[in-house]
Amino acid sequence: MAGRSHQPNALKRREVPLSRSPTDDRRAHHRLSHSSSVGGSSRAHQTILVEDRISAQHREIQTLIYDNQRLAASHVALKQELAAADQELRHLSATAAKVKAERDAEVREVYEKSLKMDAEVRAMDAMMAELVQVRADIQKLSTVKQELTAELQAVRDGLTKASSDSQPLPPIKGEIDRMHHEIQRGRAAIEYEKRTHASNLEQSEAMEKGMVSMSQEVEKLHAELANAEKRARAASAVTSPFPGYAATYGHPDMRYSGSSYPSDPYGMHQVQGGAGVDTYARAPSTHGPPYHVQPAPPHTQ
């Protein structure tokens, strides 16, 4: 840069002074007048050729100086453009790192939500298994109720036949009263079972509604997780200067494979009961303990 306005030494040597002293003029005139008789015309021709050559070299040097200055200006402009491009690249790298951190946080949050929902779904599966056991117990109680009703009807038929065959006696009256009392207790037990059955049905309906809402929420979270992974891969592919970055984006443990729960909540678990094994413990009820029907003593006449 400092040598742009510097003039080469060759030009300085070729410069002709503008003014001359009178002595030099007289000497030059004497030399010219003395040499004009010998070969003035040939020397003048050589002088003209030398001056033309010097002029051509001077023009060439000026052209080279101009080209050098132009190349120096282009070099400075290119350095400035390179610095600007480098700064923009650093800015893009910082932006890409920030976007990657945000996407990682979003994917991690969705993943944690999905894990929480899976735990809740597993808890609902346990509740559904318990509900299946409750329904099996209700079915058994219904069968027992039918048997007790048949026995009660048989007792009534026997009492009717006995009352028609013989005159009622005090022991028979006491037995009849006791049977009426047992009938009342049986009716109370039947009413208690009805209330328990209705309560269990309400609980099962509420659990089914909860399962449906939980399934919808899980599907929604799966869709959000897939969209977040697609956006993160697209952002990393656009901002990263390396082509292999998008393929290895994110930790493989953060990827979520999706849910494999069946759509039928009642088909998840099948309870298999065995002899002597009770798989359901009934919670205490506010209606009081169930009534136990005691068998009647043998009738004596």
mmCIF file of C-alpha atoms in Angstrom:
data_model
loop_
_atom_site.group_PDB
_atom_site.id
_atom_site.type_symbol
_atom_site.label_atom_id
_atom_site.label_comp_id
_atom_site.label_asym_id
_atom_site.label_seq_id
_atom_site.Cartn_x
_atom_site.Cartn_y
_atom_site.Cartn_z
ATOM 1 C CA MET A 1 0.000 0.000 0.000
ATOM 2 C CA ALA A 2 2.848 2.376 0.771
ATOM 3 C CA GLY A 3 4.423 1.790 -2.671
ATOM 4 C CA ARG A 4 1.385 2.790 -4.744
ATOM 5 C CA SER A 5 2.480 6.413 -5.191
ATOM 6 C CA HIS A 6 6.185 5.560 -5.275
ATOM 7 C CA GLN A 7 7.779 6.214 -8.649
ATOM 8 C CA PRO A 8 10.367 3.700 -9.934
ATOM 9 C CA ASN A 9 14.020 4.694 -10.126
ATOM 10 C CA ALA A 10 14.106 4.098 -13.871
ATOM 11 C CA LEU A 11 11.658 6.951 -14.417
ATOM 12 C CA LYS A 12 13.665 9.240 -12.177
ATOM 13 C CA ARG A 13 16.742 8.569 -14.215
ATOM 14 C CA ARG A 14 14.960 9.321 -17.479
ATOM 15 C CA GLU A 15 13.531 12.648 -16.368
ATOM 16 C CA VAL A 16 14.857 15.612 -18.347
ATOM 17 C CA PRO A 17 15.416 18.912 -16.451
ATOM 18 C CA LEU A 18 13.151 21.742 -17.517
ATOM 19 C CA SER A 19 15.751 24.523 -17.338
ATOM 20 C CA ARG A 20 19.442 24.600 -18.357
ATOM 21 C CA SER A 21 22.262 27.071 -17.701
ATOM 22 C CA PRO A 22 23.572 29.342 -20.549
ATOM 23 C CA THR A 23 26.937 27.582 -20.435
ATOM 24 C CA ASP A 24 25.317 24.238 -21.056
ATOM 25 C CA ASP A 25 23.320 25.731 -23.933
ATOM 26 C CA ARG A 26 26.488 27.131 -25.575
ATOM 27 C CA ARG A 27 28.331 23.862 -25.145
ATOM 28 C CA ALA A 28 25.458 21.916 -26.555
ATOM 29 C CA HIS A 29 25.153 24.328 -29.462
ATOM 30 C CA HIS A 30 28.884 24.050 -30.109
ATOM 31 C CA ARG A 31 28.694 20.272 -30.030
ATOM 32 C CA LEU A 32 25.727 20.178 -32.346
ATOM 33 C CA SER A 33 27.317 22.606 -34.793
ATOM 34 C CA HIS A 34 30.552 20.627 -34.660
ATOM 35 C CA SER A 35 28.909 17.286 -35.156
ATOM 36 C CA SER A 36 26.429 18.425 -37.761
ATOM 37 C CA SER A 37 29.047 18.248 -40.420
ATOM 38 C CA VAL A 38 30.041 14.667 -39.583
ATOM 39 C CA GLY A 39 26.870 12.692 -39.009
ATOM 40 C CA GLY A 40 24.141 14.913 -37.559
ATOM 41 C CA SER A 41 21.286 13.234 -39.340
ATOM 42 C CA SER A 42 22.075 9.673 -38.091
ATOM 43 C CA ARG A 43 22.525 10.763 -34.454
ATOM 44 C CA ALA A 44 19.278 12.713 -34.469
ATOM 45 C CA HIS A 45 17.485 9.619 -35.751
ATOM 46 C CA GLN A 46 18.968 7.459 -32.974
ATOM 47 C CA THR A 47 17.991 10.060 -30.372
ATOM 48 C CA ILE A 48 14.402 10.054 -31.612
ATOM 49 C CA LEU A 49 14.288 6.238 -31.423
ATOM 50 C CA VAL A 50 15.644 6.237 -27.864
ATOM 51 C CA GLU A 51 13.115 8.866 -26.765
ATOM 52 C CA ASP A 52 10.257 6.888 -28.335
ATOM 53 C CA ARG A 53 11.401 3.758 -26.535
ATOM 54 C CA ILE A 54 11.619 5.611 -23.228
ATOM 55 C CA SER A 55 8.127 7.048 -23.751
ATOM 56 C CA ALA A 56 6.731 3.579 -24.485
ATOM 57 C CA GLN A 57 8.375 2.155 -21.346
ATOM 58 C CA HIS A 58 7.025 5.066 -19.310
ATOM 59 C CA ARG A 59 3.480 4.411 -20.559
ATOM 60 C CA GLU A 60 3.846 0.694 -19.826
ATOM 61 C CA ILE A 61 5.067 1.453 -16.306
ATOM 62 C CA GLN A 62 2.111 3.791 -15.712
ATOM 63 C CA THR A 63 -0.260 1.044 -16.923
ATOM 64 C CA LEU A 64 1.346 -1.476 -14.554
ATOM 65 C CA ILE A 65 1.077 0.987 -11.648
ATOM 66 C CA TYR A 66 -2.647 1.497 -12.403
ATOM 67 C CA ASP A 67 -3.237 -2.272 -12.605
ATOM 68 C CA ASN A 68 -1.376 -2.741 -9.332
ATOM 69 C CA GLN A 69 -3.517 -0.135 -7.600
ATOM 70 C CA ARG A 70 -6.689 -1.707 -8.993
ATOM 71 C CA LEU A 71 -5.611 -5.186 -7.807
ATOM 72 C CA ALA A 72 -4.776 -3.791 -4.359
ATOM 73 C CA ALA A 73 -8.250 -2.232 -4.100
ATOM 74 C CA SER A 74 -9.833 -5.529 -5.197
ATOM 75 C CA HIS A 75 -7.733 -7.369 -2.598
ATOM 76 C CA VAL A 76 -8.932 -5.048 0.181
ATOM 77 C CA ALA A 77 -12.572 -5.432 -0.926
ATOM 78 C CA LEU A 78 -12.235 -9.233 -0.993
ATOM 79 C CA LYS A 79 -10.702 -9.221 2.503
ATOM 80 C CA GLN A 80 -13.616 -7.136 3.770
ATOM 81 C CA GLU A 81 -16.128 -9.485 2.128
ATOM 82 C CA LEU A 82 -14.305 -12.487 3.635
ATOM 83 C CA ALA A 83 -14.440 -10.920 7.115
ATOM 84 C CA ALA A 84 -18.173 -10.199 6.701
ATOM 85 C CA ALA A 85 -18.802 -13.779 5.520
ATOM 86 C CA ASP A 86 -16.830 -15.147 8.466
ATOM 87 C CA GLN A 87 -18.857 -13.043 10.900
ATOM 88 C CA GLU A 88 -22.118 -14.167 9.306
ATOM 89 C CA LEU A 89 -20.994 -17.806 9.523
ATOM 90 C CA ARG A 90 -20.254 -17.422 13.240
ATOM 91 C CA HIS A 91 -23.680 -15.812 13.714
ATOM 92 C CA LEU A 92 -25.368 -18.681 11.858
ATOM 93 C CA SER A 93 -23.451 -21.236 13.931
ATOM 94 C CA ALA A 94 -24.576 -19.550 17.162
ATOM 95 C CA THR A 95 -28.170 -19.452 15.886
ATOM 96 C CA ALA A 96 -28.020 -23.136 14.933
ATOM 97 C CA ALA A 97 -26.706 -24.058 18.386
ATOM 98 C CA LYS A 98 -29.502 -22.060 20.028
ATOM 99 C CA VAL A 99 -32.177 -23.692 17.839
ATOM 100 C CA LYS A 100 -30.715 -27.127 18.578
ATOM 101 C CA ALA A 101 -30.815 -26.453 22.334
ATOM 102 C CA GLU A 102 -34.440 -25.312 22.116
ATOM 103 C CA ARG A 103 -35.447 -28.366 20.079
ATOM 104 C CA ASP A 104 -33.633 -30.668 22.495
ATOM 105 C CA ALA A 105 -35.467 -29.097 25.428
ATOM 106 C CA GLU A 106 -38.805 -29.435 23.638
ATOM 107 C CA VAL A 107 -38.180 -33.076 22.686
ATOM 108 C CA ARG A 108 -37.039 -33.859 26.248
ATOM 109 C CA GLU A 109 -40.198 -32.299 27.679
ATOM 110 C CA VAL A 110 -42.452 -34.265 25.322
ATOM 111 C CA TYR A 111 -40.517 -37.441 26.125
ATOM 112 C CA GLU A 112 -40.959 -36.924 29.870
ATOM 113 C CA LYS A 113 -44.675 -36.298 29.365
ATOM 114 C CA SER A 114 -44.963 -39.511 27.367
ATOM 115 C CA LEU A 115 -43.201 -41.459 30.128
ATOM 116 C CA LYS A 116 -45.592 -40.008 32.686
ATOM 117 C CA MET A 117 -48.584 -40.918 30.530
ATOM 118 C CA ASP A 118 -47.237 -44.465 30.123
ATOM 119 C CA ALA A 119 -47.004 -44.825 33.900
ATOM 120 C CA GLU A 120 -50.586 -43.607 34.262
ATOM 121 C CA VAL A 121 -51.743 -46.025 31.563
ATOM 122 C CA ARG A 122 -50.042 -48.915 33.366
ATOM 123 C CA ALA A 123 -51.827 -47.880 36.564
ATOM 124 C CA MET A 124 -55.096 -47.866 34.624
ATOM 125 C CA ASP A 125 -54.291 -51.384 33.396
ATOM 126 C CA ALA A 126 -53.994 -52.566 36.993
ATOM 127 C CA MET A 127 -57.322 -50.912 37.803
ATOM 128 C CA MET A 128 -58.909 -52.603 34.783
ATOM 129 C CA ALA A 129 -57.666 -55.988 36.012
ATOM 130 C CA GLU A 130 -59.228 -55.264 39.388
ATOM 131 C CA LEU A 131 -62.450 -54.236 37.652
ATOM 132 C CA VAL A 132 -62.531 -57.561 35.797
ATOM 133 C CA GLN A 133 -62.164 -59.366 39.123
ATOM 134 C CA VAL A 134 -64.992 -57.280 40.606
ATOM 135 C CA ARG A 135 -67.239 -58.185 37.697
ATOM 136 C CA ALA A 136 -66.430 -61.866 38.203
ATOM 137 C CA ASP A 137 -67.320 -61.542 41.890
ATOM 138 C CA ILE A 138 -70.574 -59.811 40.984
ATOM 139 C CA GLN A 139 -71.398 -62.677 38.647
ATOM 140 C CA LYS A 140 -70.740 -65.181 41.436
ATOM 141 C CA LEU A 141 -72.919 -63.202 43.845
ATOM 142 C CA SER A 142 -75.713 -63.141 41.287
ATOM 143 C CA THR A 143 -75.493 -66.922 41.036
ATOM 144 C CA VAL A 144 -75.614 -67.233 44.847
ATOM 145 C CA LYS A 145 -78.592 -64.898 44.910
ATOM 146 C CA GLN A 146 -80.469 -67.085 42.465
ATOM 147 C CA GLU A 147 -79.683 -70.161 44.538
ATOM 148 C CA LEU A 148 -80.884 -68.453 47.734
ATOM 149 C CA THR A 149 -84.052 -67.342 45.996
ATOM 150 C CA ALA A 150 -84.727 -70.915 44.874
ATOM 151 C CA GLU A 151 -84.112 -72.205 48.395
ATOM 152 C CA LEU A 152 -86.411 -69.543 49.832
ATOM 153 C CA GLN A 153 -89.128 -70.513 47.415
ATOM 154 C CA ALA A 154 -88.714 -74.152 48.363
ATOM 155 C CA VAL A 155 -88.995 -73.235 52.047
ATOM 156 C CA ARG A 156 -92.142 -71.251 51.360
ATOM 157 C CA ASP A 157 -93.618 -74.166 49.468
ATOM 158 C CA GLY A 158 -92.762 -76.478 52.371
ATOM 159 C CA LEU A 159 -94.329 -74.110 54.874
ATOM 160 C CA THR A 160 -97.458 -73.834 52.793
ATOM 161 C CA LYS A 161 -97.726 -77.612 52.547
ATOM 162 C CA ALA A 162 -97.062 -78.080 56.265
ATOM 163 C CA SER A 163 -99.647 -75.477 57.228
ATOM 164 C CA SER A 164 -102.238 -77.141 55.044
ATOM 165 C CA ASP A 165 -101.480 -80.627 56.423
ATOM 166 C CA SER A 166 -101.524 -79.890 60.142
ATOM 167 C CA GLN A 167 -102.557 -77.284 62.616
ATOM 168 C CA PRO A 168 -99.790 -74.855 63.439
ATOM 169 C CA LEU A 169 -98.036 -75.593 66.714
ATOM 170 C CA PRO A 170 -95.927 -73.188 68.815
ATOM 171 C CA PRO A 171 -92.610 -74.711 67.672
ATOM 172 C CA ILE A 172 -93.707 -74.439 64.088
ATOM 173 C CA LYS A 173 -94.717 -70.807 64.648
ATOM 174 C CA GLY A 174 -91.312 -70.077 66.109
ATOM 175 C CA GLU A 175 -89.670 -71.755 63.115
ATOM 176 C CA ILE A 176 -91.839 -69.738 60.782
ATOM 177 C CA ASP A 177 -90.943 -66.538 62.572
ATOM 178 C CA ARG A 178 -87.274 -67.424 62.398
ATOM 179 C CA MET A 179 -87.582 -68.187 58.686
ATOM 180 C CA HIS A 180 -89.294 -64.836 58.163
ATOM 181 C CA HIS A 181 -86.411 -63.201 59.957
ATOM 182 C CA GLU A 182 -83.943 -65.056 57.750
ATOM 183 C CA ILE A 183 -85.934 -63.986 54.708
ATOM 184 C CA GLN A 184 -85.685 -60.379 55.810
ATOM 185 C CA ARG A 185 -81.952 -60.732 56.261
ATOM 186 C CA GLY A 186 -81.685 -62.335 52.840
ATOM 187 C CA ARG A 187 -83.604 -59.452 51.296
ATOM 188 C CA ALA A 188 -81.296 -56.991 53.052
ATOM 189 C CA ALA A 189 -78.288 -58.877 51.699
ATOM 190 C CA ILE A 190 -79.782 -58.801 48.203
ATOM 191 C CA GLU A 191 -80.353 -55.045 48.473
ATOM 192 C CA TYR A 192 -76.776 -54.587 49.649
ATOM 193 C CA GLU A 193 -75.502 -56.561 46.658
ATOM 194 C CA LYS A 194 -77.644 -54.448 44.341
ATOM 195 C CA ARG A 195 -76.169 -51.249 45.742
ATOM 196 C CA THR A 196 -72.641 -52.680 45.479
ATOM 197 C CA HIS A 197 -73.291 -53.757 41.912
ATOM 198 C CA ALA A 198 -74.565 -50.259 40.974
ATOM 199 C CA SER A 199 -71.537 -48.617 42.608
ATOM 200 C CA ASN A 200 -69.169 -50.950 40.760
ATOM 201 C CA LEU A 201 -70.902 -50.195 37.477
ATOM 202 C CA GLU A 202 -70.502 -46.452 38.054
ATOM 203 C CA GLN A 203 -66.826 -46.894 38.867
ATOM 204 C CA SER A 204 -66.305 -49.026 35.759
ATOM 205 C CA GLU A 205 -67.967 -46.413 33.538
ATOM 206 C CA ALA A 206 -65.809 -43.641 35.030
ATOM 207 C CA MET A 207 -62.687 -45.746 34.498
ATOM 208 C CA GLU A 208 -63.648 -46.435 30.876
ATOM 209 C CA LYS A 209 -64.091 -42.720 30.243
ATOM 210 C CA GLY A 210 -60.707 -42.042 31.849
ATOM 211 C CA MET A 211 -59.090 -44.697 29.661
ATOM 212 C CA VAL A 212 -60.528 -43.136 26.497
ATOM 213 C CA SER A 213 -59.289 -39.664 27.447
ATOM 214 C CA MET A 214 -55.869 -41.035 28.405
ATOM 215 C CA SER A 215 -55.570 -42.866 25.052
ATOM 216 C CA GLN A 216 -56.412 -39.670 23.168
ATOM 217 C CA GLU A 217 -53.843 -37.716 25.187
ATOM 218 C CA VAL A 218 -51.168 -40.360 24.500
ATOM 219 C CA GLU A 219 -51.862 -40.228 20.747
ATOM 220 C CA LYS A 220 -51.667 -36.433 20.852
ATOM 221 C CA LEU A 221 -48.325 -36.542 22.669
ATOM 222 C CA HIS A 222 -47.001 -39.077 20.138
ATOM 223 C CA ALA A 223 -47.973 -36.720 17.274
ATOM 224 C CA GLU A 224 -46.311 -33.755 19.025
ATOM 225 C CA LEU A 225 -43.131 -35.782 19.580
ATOM 226 C CA ALA A 226 -42.991 -36.813 15.895
ATOM 227 C CA ASN A 227 -43.526 -33.207 14.730
ATOM 228 C CA ALA A 228 -40.836 -31.915 17.114
ATOM 229 C CA GLU A 229 -38.317 -34.480 15.811
ATOM 230 C CA LYS A 230 -39.118 -33.555 12.186
ATOM 231 C CA ARG A 231 -38.693 -29.828 12.916
ATOM 232 C CA ALA A 232 -35.426 -30.428 14.756
ATOM 233 C CA ARG A 233 -34.024 -32.561 11.912
ATOM 234 C CA ALA A 234 -35.081 -29.962 9.316
ATOM 235 C CA ALA A 235 -33.533 -27.091 11.309
ATOM 236 C CA SER A 236 -30.260 -28.988 11.838
ATOM 237 C CA ALA A 237 -30.098 -29.908 8.110
ATOM 238 C CA VAL A 238 -30.542 -26.239 7.064
ATOM 239 C CA THR A 239 -28.208 -24.557 9.558
ATOM 240 C CA SER A 240 -25.419 -27.170 9.833
ATOM 241 C CA PRO A 241 -22.552 -26.894 7.296
ATOM 242 C CA PHE A 242 -21.805 -30.628 7.705
ATOM 243 C CA PRO A 243 -24.055 -33.080 5.784
ATOM 244 C CA GLY A 244 -23.775 -35.811 8.388
ATOM 245 C CA TYR A 245 -24.986 -33.656 11.264
ATOM 246 C CA ALA A 246 -28.702 -34.114 10.606
ATOM 247 C CA ALA A 247 -28.387 -37.893 10.556
ATOM 248 C CA THR A 248 -26.855 -38.048 14.059
ATOM 249 C CA TYR A 249 -28.936 -35.250 15.597
ATOM 250 C CA GLY A 250 -30.169 -35.932 19.085
ATOM 251 C CA HIS A 251 -29.442 -38.813 21.467
ATOM 252 C CA PRO A 252 -30.968 -42.161 20.475
ATOM 253 C CA ASP A 253 -32.314 -42.612 23.999
ATOM 254 C CA MET A 254 -34.479 -39.489 23.482
ATOM 255 C CA ARG A 255 -36.360 -41.085 20.603
ATOM 256 C CA TYR A 256 -39.781 -42.487 21.468
ATOM 257 C CA SER A 257 -40.925 -45.657 19.779
ATOM 258 C CA GLY A 258 -44.661 -45.056 20.314
ATOM 259 C CA SER A 259 -47.328 -46.853 22.294
ATOM 260 C CA SER A 260 -48.211 -50.496 21.867
ATOM 261 C CA TYR A 261 -51.294 -50.623 24.026
ATOM 262 C CA PRO A 262 -54.350 -52.294 22.460
ATOM 263 C CA SER A 263 -57.411 -50.269 21.665
ATOM 264 C CA ASP A 264 -59.662 -52.576 23.716
ATOM 265 C CA PRO A 265 -59.039 -51.806 27.405
ATOM 266 C CA TYR A 266 -60.949 -54.914 28.516
ATOM 267 C CA GLY A 267 -58.749 -57.258 26.493
ATOM 268 C CA MET A 268 -55.491 -56.243 28.180
ATOM 269 C CA HIS A 269 -55.560 -58.650 31.152
ATOM 270 C CA GLN A 270 -57.437 -61.880 31.660
ATOM 271 C CA VAL A 271 -57.878 -62.963 35.243
ATOM 272 C CA GLN A 272 -57.566 -66.730 35.754
ATOM 273 C CA GLY A 273 -58.877 -67.865 39.086
ATOM 274 C CA GLY A 274 -57.793 -71.052 40.830
ATOM 275 C CA ALA A 275 -59.137 -73.151 43.613
ATOM 276 C CA GLY A 276 -58.536 -71.577 46.977
ATOM 277 C CA VAL A 277 -57.048 -68.322 45.554
ATOM 278 C CA ASP A 278 -58.789 -65.003 46.183
ATOM 279 C CA THR A 279 -57.448 -62.318 43.798
ATOM 280 C CA TYR A 280 -59.738 -59.513 44.903
ATOM 281 C CA ALA A 281 -60.050 -57.772 48.260
ATOM 282 C CA ARG A 282 -63.262 -55.843 48.676
ATOM 283 C CA ALA A 283 -63.043 -52.324 50.134
ATOM 284 C CA PRO A 284 -65.117 -51.528 53.239
ATOM 285 C CA SER A 285 -68.563 -50.190 52.447
ATOM 286 C CA THR A 286 -70.628 -47.550 54.223
ATOM 287 C CA HIS A 287 -73.754 -49.686 53.975
ATOM 288 C CA GLY A 288 -72.669 -51.953 56.838
ATOM 289 C CA PRO A 289 -71.412 -55.563 56.772
ATOM 290 C CA PRO A 290 -73.190 -58.015 54.486
ATOM 291 C CA TYR A 291 -75.735 -60.299 56.047
ATOM 292 C CA HIS A 292 -74.999 -63.979 56.327
ATOM 293 C CA VAL A 293 -77.888 -66.337 55.861
ATOM 294 C CA GLN A 294 -77.717 -69.122 58.389
ATOM 295 C CA PRO A 295 -79.229 -72.468 57.503
ATOM 296 C CA ALA A 296 -82.437 -73.356 59.317
ATOM 297 C CA PRO A 297 -82.314 -76.107 61.931
ATOM 298 C CA PRO A 298 -83.896 -79.407 60.991
ATOM 299 C CA HIS A 299 -87.651 -79.452 61.372
ATOM 300 C CA THR A 300 -88.959 -81.692 64.068
ATOM 301 C CA GLN A 301 -92.515 -82.738 64.421
#
